[in-house]
Short mmCIF file of C-alpha atoms in Angstrom, two decimals:
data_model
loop_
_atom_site.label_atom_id
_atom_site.label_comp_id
_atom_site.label_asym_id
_atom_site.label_seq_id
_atom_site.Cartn_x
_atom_site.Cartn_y
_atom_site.Cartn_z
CA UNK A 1 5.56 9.50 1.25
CA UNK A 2 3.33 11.70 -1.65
CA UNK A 3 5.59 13.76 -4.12
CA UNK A 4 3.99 16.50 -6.36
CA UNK A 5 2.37 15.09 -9.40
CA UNK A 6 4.73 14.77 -12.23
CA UNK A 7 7.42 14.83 -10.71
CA UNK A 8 8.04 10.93 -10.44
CA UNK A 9 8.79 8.63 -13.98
CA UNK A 10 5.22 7.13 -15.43
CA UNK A 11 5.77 3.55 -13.45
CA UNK A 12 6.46 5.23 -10.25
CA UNK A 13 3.85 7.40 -10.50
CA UNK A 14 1.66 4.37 -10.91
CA UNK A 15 3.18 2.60 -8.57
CA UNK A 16 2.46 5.93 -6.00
CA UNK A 17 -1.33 5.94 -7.11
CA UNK A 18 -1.65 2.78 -5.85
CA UNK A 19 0.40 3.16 -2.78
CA UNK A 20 -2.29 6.14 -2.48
CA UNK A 21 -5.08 3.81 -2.45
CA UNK A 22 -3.89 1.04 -0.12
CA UNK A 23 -2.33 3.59 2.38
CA UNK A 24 0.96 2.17 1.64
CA UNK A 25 4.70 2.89 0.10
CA UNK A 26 5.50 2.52 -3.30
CA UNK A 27 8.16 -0.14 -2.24
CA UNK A 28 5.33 -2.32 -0.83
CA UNK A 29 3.36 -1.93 -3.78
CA UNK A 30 6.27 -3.25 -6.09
CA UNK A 31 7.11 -6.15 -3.69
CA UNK A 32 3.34 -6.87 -3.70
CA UNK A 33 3.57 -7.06 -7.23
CA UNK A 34 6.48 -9.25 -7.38
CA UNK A 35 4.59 -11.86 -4.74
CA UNK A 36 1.03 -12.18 -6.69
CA UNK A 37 3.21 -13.31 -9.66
CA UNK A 38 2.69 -16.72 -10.36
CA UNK A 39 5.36 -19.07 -9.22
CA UNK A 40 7.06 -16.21 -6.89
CA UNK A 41 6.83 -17.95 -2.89
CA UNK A 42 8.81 -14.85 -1.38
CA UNK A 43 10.61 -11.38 -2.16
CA UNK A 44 13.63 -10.30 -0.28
CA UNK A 45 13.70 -7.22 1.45
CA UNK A 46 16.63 -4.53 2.55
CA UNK A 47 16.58 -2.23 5.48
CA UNK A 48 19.33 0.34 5.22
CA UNK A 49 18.28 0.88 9.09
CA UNK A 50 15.77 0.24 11.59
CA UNK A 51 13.40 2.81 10.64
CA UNK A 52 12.67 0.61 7.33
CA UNK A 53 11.04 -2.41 9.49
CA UNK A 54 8.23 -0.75 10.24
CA UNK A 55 7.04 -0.61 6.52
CA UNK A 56 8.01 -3.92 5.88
CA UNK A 57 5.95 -4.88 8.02
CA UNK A 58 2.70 -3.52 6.17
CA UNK A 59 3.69 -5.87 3.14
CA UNK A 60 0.79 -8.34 4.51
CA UNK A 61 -1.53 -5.80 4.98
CA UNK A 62 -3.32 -5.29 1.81
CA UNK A 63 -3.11 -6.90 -1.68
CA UNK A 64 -3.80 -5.96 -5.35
CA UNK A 65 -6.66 -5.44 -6.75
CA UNK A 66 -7.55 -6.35 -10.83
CA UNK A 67 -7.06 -2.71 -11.52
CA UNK A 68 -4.01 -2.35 -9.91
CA UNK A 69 -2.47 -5.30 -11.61
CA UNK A 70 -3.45 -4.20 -14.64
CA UNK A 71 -2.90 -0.44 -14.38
CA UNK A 72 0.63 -1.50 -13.31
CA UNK A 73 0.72 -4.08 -16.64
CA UNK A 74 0.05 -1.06 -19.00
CA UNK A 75 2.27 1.03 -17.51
CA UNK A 76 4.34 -1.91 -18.06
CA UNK A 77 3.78 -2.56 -21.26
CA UNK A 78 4.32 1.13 -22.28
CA UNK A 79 7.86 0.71 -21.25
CA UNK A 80 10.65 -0.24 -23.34
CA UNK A 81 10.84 -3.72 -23.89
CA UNK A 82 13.96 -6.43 -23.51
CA UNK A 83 14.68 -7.81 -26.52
CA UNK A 84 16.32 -11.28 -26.45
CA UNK A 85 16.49 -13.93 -24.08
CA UNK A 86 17.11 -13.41 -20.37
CA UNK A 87 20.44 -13.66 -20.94
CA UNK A 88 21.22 -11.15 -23.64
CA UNK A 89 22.28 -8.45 -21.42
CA UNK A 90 24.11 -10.16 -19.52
CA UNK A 91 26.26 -11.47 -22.28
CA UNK A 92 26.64 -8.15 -23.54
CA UNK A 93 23.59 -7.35 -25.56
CA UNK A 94 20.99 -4.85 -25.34
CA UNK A 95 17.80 -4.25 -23.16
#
């Protein structure tokens, strides 16, 4: 899927860029992401239907590059930031 430029938030339209590149979905790009973190062995996926496998399935076919981890880390970084522990917000606090 392309949308019009602009038209997406800045992370997803970083996120689309490098879909763009790899001839994939921003979904895969994000759960790519999530596996070439350190420490991550697996992601787990939803299908709302059957029609959803078939992307899935290109998960394995490509992974990120050094610019698209870090392109993805500034966009990132950019963003607003948690501030506490990992468990503030769930206790209540703020992101």
């Amino acid at each position: 899927m392309h949308v019009l430029p602009g038209t997406l938030p800045p992370p997803l339209q970083v996120l689309q860029q490098v879909a763009d590149k790899h001839n994939n979905s921003i979904s895969n790009v994000a759960s790519r992401w999530v596996l070439q973190r350190p420490a991550v062995p697996a992601v787990i996926l939803g299908a709302r239907n059957a029609l959803h496998v078939p992307d899935h399935t290109q998960l394995f076919s490509f992974s990120l590059d050094a610019d698209d981890l870090a392109a993805i880390q500034q966009v990132l970084d950019a963003g607003p930031q948690p501030k506490g522990d990992c468990y503030s917000w769930e206790r209540g606090g703020v992101f």
